[in-house]
XYZ file of N, CA and C in Angstrom:
528
model
N -24.842 -26.179 175.630
C -24.788 -25.271 174.879
C -23.184 -25.444 173.983
N -23.714 -25.532 172.821
C -22.429 -25.692 171.841
C -22.019 -24.403 171.430
N -20.510 -23.731 170.539
C -19.894 -22.790 169.917
C -20.962 -21.797 168.851
N -21.809 -22.698 168.058
C -22.502 -22.391 166.505
C -23.913 -21.761 167.881
N -24.327 -21.933 168.732
C -25.350 -21.515 169.532
C -25.209 -20.000 170.017
N -23.626 -20.051 170.830
C -22.773 -19.323 170.976
C -22.367 -18.059 170.579
N -22.194 -18.523 169.164
C -21.056 -17.513 168.322
C -22.259 -16.207 167.688
N -23.374 -16.290 167.747
C -23.766 -15.551 166.723
C -24.773 -14.430 168.031
N -24.754 -14.880 168.986
C -25.273 -14.169 170.135
C -23.793 -13.373 170.762
N -22.659 -14.128 170.649
C -21.400 -12.789 171.077
C -21.049 -11.908 170.188
N -21.342 -11.903 168.878
C -20.754 -10.879 167.961
C -21.835 -10.033 167.937
N -23.227 -10.481 167.947
C -24.178 -9.425 168.822
C -23.513 -8.241 169.493
N -23.621 -9.389 170.216
C -23.528 -8.193 171.887
C -21.500 -6.993 171.786
N -21.282 -7.768 170.589
C -19.635 -6.336 170.829
C -20.019 -5.642 169.698
N -21.117 -6.601 169.054
C -21.180 -5.466 167.508
C -21.712 -3.882 168.092
N -22.995 -4.285 169.649
C -23.749 -3.825 170.395
C -23.173 -2.117 171.480
N -21.594 -3.295 171.333
C -20.844 -2.259 172.191
C -20.106 -0.894 171.479
N -19.811 -2.211 170.915
C -18.238 -1.088 169.940
C -19.452 -0.581 168.375
N -19.804 0.609 169.111
C -20.457 1.498 167.414
C -19.484 1.811 166.529
N -20.043 1.898 165.227
C -18.755 1.893 164.165
C -18.567 3.444 163.970
N -18.211 4.626 163.649
C -18.187 5.369 163.377
C -19.602 6.070 162.748
N -19.906 5.042 161.858
C -21.137 5.677 160.728
C -22.455 5.809 161.461
N -22.822 4.586 162.537
C -23.167 4.738 163.575
C -23.806 5.894 164.188
N -22.815 6.211 165.302
C -22.481 7.668 166.208
C -23.105 8.665 165.037
N -21.967 8.749 163.850
C -22.842 9.786 163.218
C -24.408 10.161 162.477
N -24.651 9.242 162.361
C -26.182 8.788 162.061
C -26.966 9.008 163.814
N -26.909 8.996 164.171
C -27.740 9.285 165.477
C -27.361 10.466 166.338
N -26.349 11.277 165.729
C -25.684 12.716 166.018
C -26.927 13.436 165.441
N -26.971 12.773 163.966
C -27.935 13.569 163.218
C -28.918 13.535 163.046
N -29.241 12.265 163.436
C -31.029 11.698 163.954
C -31.535 13.000 165.131
N -30.873 12.788 165.909
C -31.197 13.795 167.767
C -31.215 15.095 167.193
N -29.953 15.791 166.142
C -30.059 17.486 165.569
C -31.242 17.830 164.850
N -32.125 16.418 164.015
C -32.545 16.765 163.493
C -34.656 16.722 164.307
N -34.271 16.248 164.903
C -35.479 16.541 166.182
C -35.099 17.293 167.297
N -34.421 17.925 167.160
C -34.690 18.796 168.184
C -34.585 20.435 167.987
N -35.701 21.032 168.692
C -36.221 22.485 168.124
C -34.976 24.324 168.265
N -34.241 23.825 168.470
C -32.945 24.810 168.547
C -32.102 24.341 167.920
N -31.978 23.370 167.308
C -30.739 23.045 166.344
C -31.324 22.698 164.892
N -30.112 23.352 163.969
C -30.651 23.720 162.630
C -29.740 22.470 161.878
N -30.441 21.520 161.904
C -29.064 19.740 162.026
C -28.192 20.558 160.202
N -29.279 20.846 159.115
C -28.990 21.261 157.930
C -27.906 22.149 158.052
N -27.837 22.744 158.897
C -26.301 23.873 158.629
C -25.267 23.446 159.605
N -25.069 22.242 160.081
C -24.328 21.520 160.837
C -23.525 20.118 159.891
N -22.783 20.293 160.075
C -21.828 19.252 159.378
C -20.946 17.437 160.350
N -21.689 16.846 160.404
C -20.971 15.740 161.761
C -20.165 15.057 161.005
N -19.244 14.826 161.656
C -17.690 13.531 161.142
C -17.430 12.778 161.965
N -17.492 11.824 161.721
C -16.877 10.921 163.065
C -15.432 10.089 162.663
N -14.398 10.032 163.338
C -13.228 9.072 163.000
C -13.200 8.972 164.217
N -13.119 7.267 164.800
C -11.959 6.736 166.016
C -12.641 7.108 166.817
N -14.391 7.922 167.140
C -14.666 8.127 167.944
C -14.605 9.587 168.021
N -13.988 9.893 167.730
C -14.224 11.267 167.537
C -14.775 12.232 166.789
N -15.782 13.056 167.215
C -17.237 13.301 166.983
C -16.096 15.110 166.048
N -16.289 15.453 164.840
C -15.999 16.870 164.735
C -17.473 17.760 164.503
N -17.906 18.114 164.253
C -18.753 18.713 164.171
C -18.474 20.844 164.053
N -18.266 20.566 162.673
C -18.388 21.889 161.514
C -19.241 22.650 161.232
N -19.335 24.014 160.715
C -20.906 24.989 160.147
C -20.818 26.377 161.098
N -22.104 27.018 160.318
C -21.636 28.711 160.061
C -23.385 28.958 160.684
N -23.569 28.512 162.618
C -25.261 29.408 162.900
C -25.230 30.484 163.052
N -26.223 30.614 163.694
C -27.131 31.794 164.010
C -26.306 32.121 165.672
N -26.721 31.349 166.075
C -26.987 31.636 167.442
C -25.578 30.730 168.978
N -25.438 31.634 169.637
C -24.401 30.820 171.057
C -25.588 29.327 171.217
N -26.524 29.792 171.462
C -27.525 28.756 172.554
C -27.599 27.598 171.079
N -27.793 27.832 169.670
C -27.983 26.965 168.993
C -26.783 25.851 169.372
N -25.440 26.663 169.004
C -24.198 25.759 169.278
C -24.079 24.966 170.196
N -24.556 25.673 171.562
C -23.837 24.897 172.954
C -24.978 23.809 172.836
N -26.143 24.148 171.990
C -27.311 22.525 172.193
C -26.448 20.940 170.766
N -25.818 22.167 170.280
C -25.422 20.759 169.508
C -24.449 20.181 170.417
N -23.100 20.786 170.791
C -22.194 20.191 170.977
C -22.476 18.886 172.094
N -24.076 19.562 173.182
C -24.193 18.902 173.580
C -25.104 17.179 173.511
N -25.582 17.230 172.752
C -26.255 16.669 171.827
C -25.277 15.302 170.965
N -24.098 15.878 170.446
C -22.734 15.086 170.837
C -21.946 14.502 171.559
N -21.869 15.759 172.497
C -21.547 14.862 173.964
C -21.976 13.666 174.387
N -23.718 13.746 174.782
C -24.876 12.697 174.654
C -24.644 11.244 173.944
N -24.368 11.715 172.737
C -23.977 10.445 172.168
C -23.209 8.819 172.356
N -24.127 8.123 172.631
C -23.204 6.679 173.450
C -21.845 6.367 172.077
N -20.775 6.171 172.708
C -20.142 5.052 171.726
C -18.745 6.573 171.572
N -19.173 7.926 172.310
C -17.851 9.078 171.645
C -17.155 9.290 172.906
N -15.788 9.501 172.097
C -14.755 9.107 173.047
C -14.369 11.915 173.450
N -14.973 11.639 172.546
C -14.261 13.178 171.933
C -15.128 14.186 171.196
N -15.452 15.727 170.907
C -16.047 16.453 170.334
C -14.794 17.426 169.999
N -15.005 18.025 168.793
C -14.696 18.631 168.021
C -15.192 20.071 167.561
N -15.318 21.274 168.352
C -15.676 21.680 168.456
C -15.692 22.925 166.544
N -16.349 23.390 165.740
C -15.447 23.726 164.671
C -16.832 24.327 163.717
N -17.607 25.064 164.862
C -18.721 25.127 164.835
C -18.463 27.097 164.959
N -18.878 27.817 163.687
C -18.711 29.511 164.448
C -19.774 30.174 164.271
N -20.331 30.662 165.407
C -21.326 31.619 165.609
C -21.382 32.462 164.520
N -22.368 33.068 163.355
C -21.684 34.280 163.069
C -22.236 35.280 163.462
N -21.848 36.455 163.304
C -21.987 37.156 164.460
C -21.813 38.885 163.731
N -21.868 39.997 163.701
C -21.486 41.347 162.940
C -20.491 42.014 163.323
N -19.339 42.457 162.759
C -18.076 42.669 163.547
C -18.628 43.832 164.671
N -19.921 44.653 163.845
C -20.084 45.841 165.127
C -20.796 45.274 165.789
N -21.705 45.348 166.331
C -22.463 44.557 167.324
C -22.508 43.689 168.120
N -21.609 42.326 167.783
C -21.947 41.140 167.745
C -22.906 40.594 167.981
N -24.175 40.846 167.552
C -25.261 40.377 167.141
C -25.519 39.597 165.173
N -26.463 38.500 165.822
C -26.437 37.715 164.782
C -26.829 38.739 163.314
N -26.401 38.536 162.401
C -26.671 39.773 160.969
C -28.517 39.681 160.878
N -28.863 40.983 160.470
C -30.501 40.821 160.503
C -30.958 40.206 159.075
N -31.967 39.045 159.393
C -32.294 38.562 158.559
C -33.435 39.172 157.000
N -33.396 40.064 157.475
C -34.672 41.136 156.401
C -33.704 42.067 155.956
N -32.509 41.502 156.167
C -31.711 42.614 154.621
C -31.997 42.975 153.418
N -31.409 44.185 152.957
C -31.769 44.152 150.928
C -31.042 43.339 150.894
N -32.158 42.907 149.507
C -31.562 42.416 147.931
C -30.242 42.535 147.746
N -29.886 44.102 147.425
C -28.373 44.257 147.631
C -27.704 43.617 148.403
N -28.034 43.496 149.701
C -26.798 43.290 150.924
C -26.593 41.445 150.913
N -27.182 41.193 150.041
C -27.426 39.657 149.638
C -27.024 39.496 148.588
N -27.014 40.035 147.306
C -26.501 40.013 146.139
C -24.449 39.652 146.229
N -24.622 41.319 147.441
C -23.555 41.695 147.562
C -22.235 40.347 148.507
N -22.932 39.560 149.121
C -22.601 38.513 150.079
C -22.172 37.774 148.894
N -23.464 37.535 148.208
C -23.192 36.425 146.871
C -21.689 36.763 146.166
N -22.225 37.772 145.833
C -20.755 38.148 144.955
C -19.172 37.813 145.427
N -19.168 37.953 147.362
C -17.986 37.844 147.392
C -17.940 36.822 147.676
N -18.686 35.237 148.008
C -19.418 33.779 147.433
C -18.319 33.613 146.294
N -18.668 33.979 145.783
C -18.449 33.577 144.188
C -16.838 34.109 144.067
N -16.446 35.434 144.373
C -14.831 35.603 144.035
C -14.137 34.238 145.048
N -14.595 34.157 146.488
C -13.538 33.718 147.308
C -13.124 32.331 146.782
N -14.669 31.809 145.942
C -14.607 30.296 145.676
C -14.127 30.075 144.374
N -14.039 31.064 143.425
C -13.499 31.261 142.354
C -11.661 30.831 142.360
N -11.198 31.896 144.076
C -10.214 31.667 144.350
C -9.752 30.361 144.890
N -10.560 30.022 145.614
C -9.786 28.698 145.686
C -9.949 27.436 144.741
N -10.723 27.829 144.213
C -10.847 25.966 142.730
C -9.581 26.962 141.757
N -9.166 27.558 141.398
C -8.699 28.545 140.416
C -6.757 28.175 141.284
N -6.745 27.787 142.509
C -5.338 27.992 143.027
C -4.689 26.122 143.166
N -3.255 25.513 142.957
C -3.769 24.477 142.940
C -2.766 24.460 144.149
N -2.858 24.664 145.421
C -2.511 24.231 146.314
C -3.186 24.008 146.725
N -4.906 24.582 146.658
C -6.414 24.405 148.076
C -6.898 23.339 147.017
N -7.781 22.620 147.747
C -8.772 22.157 147.248
C -9.557 22.357 146.999
N -10.075 23.505 146.306
C -11.138 23.908 146.419
C -12.540 23.211 146.282
N -13.130 22.275 146.082
C -13.625 21.617 145.929
C -14.777 21.015 147.466
N -13.178 21.285 148.210
C -13.418 19.941 149.585
C -13.946 21.144 150.663
N -14.554 22.511 150.150
C -14.445 23.855 151.058
C -15.354 24.490 150.886
N -16.882 24.979 151.749
C -18.128 25.337 151.819
C -17.408 27.259 152.081
N -17.663 28.035 151.088
C -17.756 29.238 151.505
C -19.158 29.767 151.671
N -19.058 30.212 152.438
C -20.338 31.379 153.182
C -20.208 32.653 153.456
N -20.720 33.927 152.789
C -20.251 34.803 153.449
C -21.933 35.588 153.555
N -21.689 36.330 155.126
C -22.851 37.021 155.488
C -21.826 38.859 156.261
N -22.568 39.610 155.249
C -22.261 41.079 155.853
C -20.471 41.064 155.878
N -19.722 40.328 154.949
C -18.728 40.834 153.874
C -17.846 39.938 155.246
N -17.937 39.186 156.293
C -17.697 38.174 156.666
C -17.517 36.570 156.207
N -16.714 36.211 155.665
C -16.063 34.596 154.889
C -15.913 33.553 155.953
N -17.074 32.780 155.551
C -16.746 31.216 156.699
C -16.053 30.464 155.621
N -14.959 29.778 155.836
C -14.859 28.789 155.065
C -15.183 27.627 155.794
N -15.594 26.127 155.646
C -15.771 25.065 156.011
C -15.409 23.756 155.719
N -14.622 23.062 156.461
C -14.571 21.581 155.385
C -13.603 21.232 155.508
N -12.437 20.303 154.709
C -11.884 19.118 154.989
C -10.486 19.751 154.450
N -9.477 20.207 154.529
C -8.138 20.748 153.926
C -7.238 19.076 154.572
N -5.673 18.939 153.777
C -4.766 17.605 153.904
C -3.760 18.439 154.419
N -3.617 19.395 155.108
C -2.300 20.293 155.371
C -2.972 21.300 156.480
N -1.652 21.917 157.329
C -2.093 23.537 157.800
C -1.688 24.391 156.577
N -0.230 24.193 155.758
C -0.489 24.926 155.042
C -1.463 25.470 154.071
N -1.845 23.884 153.728
C -3.508 24.381 152.497
C -4.601 25.396 153.175
N -4.737 24.982 154.680
C -5.509 25.898 155.398
C -5.022 27.191 155.604
N -4.084 27.539 155.797
C -3.574 28.804 156.025
C -3.511 29.817 154.654
N -3.368 28.951 153.476
C -3.771 29.119 151.501
C -5.159 29.702 151.607
N -5.679 28.922 151.971
C -7.234 29.577 151.444
C -7.882 30.218 152.618
N -7.180 30.917 153.867
C -7.759 31.795 154.508
C -6.830 33.291 153.781
N -5.694 32.986 153.545
C -5.273 33.761 152.674
C -6.150 34.147 151.246
N -6.559 33.491 150.524
C -7.141 33.632 149.014
C -8.229 34.255 149.660
N -8.569 33.879 150.535
C -10.678 34.290 151.397
C -9.857 35.856 152.022
N -8.928 35.633 151.748
C -8.922 37.835 152.826
C -8.252 38.537 151.174
N -7.820 37.386 150.078
C -7.534 38.368 149.297
C -8.839 39.032 148.246
N -9.518 38.550 148.261
C -10.546 38.697 147.493
C -11.223 40.011 147.726
N -11.933 40.891 147.141
C -12.433 42.599 147.013
C -13.708 42.419 148.006
N -13.384 43.406 148.641
C -14.977 43.556 150.167
C -15.046 42.389 150.725
N -13.692 41.766 151.139
C -14.036 40.912 152.740
C -13.511 41.225 153.516
N -14.125 41.875 154.344
C -14.542 42.481 155.516
C -13.744 41.826 156.701
N -13.326 40.266 156.626
C -12.810 38.831 157.703
C -13.062 37.903 157.477
N -12.287 36.838 158.075
C -12.230 35.304 157.275
C -12.449 34.647 158.869
N -12.926 33.709 158.678
C -13.605 32.304 160.095
C -13.085 31.120 159.640
N -12.246 30.611 158.719
C -11.420 29.641 158.914
C -11.590 28.112 159.473
N -12.557 27.568 159.463
C -12.861 26.319 160.332
C -12.840 24.990 159.374
N -11.677 25.393 159.062
C -11.293 24.130 158.331
C -10.743 22.631 159.277
N -10.768 22.000 159.341
C -10.246 20.545 159.883
C -8.996 20.485 158.770
N -7.809 20.197 159.362
C -6.747 19.189 158.681
C -7.106 17.933 159.214
N -6.954 17.479 158.326
C -7.085 15.401 157.983
C -5.484 15.294 158.179
N -6.142 13.836 159.139
C -4.217 13.587 159.394
C -4.173 12.392 158.580
N -3.263 11.659 158.243
C -2.363 10.485 157.507
C -2.741 10.825 155.880
């Protein structure tokens, strides 16, 4: 055997063993999409140096547990960072009623718009990189920020918006 025969086989073997981050992310997303318990569209998956970060706002602890299990069982993953929030009502501890009135939906939409506007207007915060979701006055911030100060400022801005009951800042501070 010569080097020309062995080299392609060797390269394919190395590539199969060392999965790039994008392959890990795609594998986890596809597993979640096929799973009956997980609403894949509600969970963001990102991978950096074999560390998988899951972010999102979901409706049940069971869904969260299943998403984490899928991520941890994916090959090539060194660590899973859990940034998933389960939406709960501060009064009962249960997920909000999906049959809420139109007025309740409009109130949450108005809060979301006010918080998003505050984030976009602030020079310290990169508002386009932060997703805002509101359920029953509880504001969920999801996304990436560049410093702990930016994360704290985003949460402060959200708390300052009218009618906000609570803020859940699920913001990942990017390294480097």
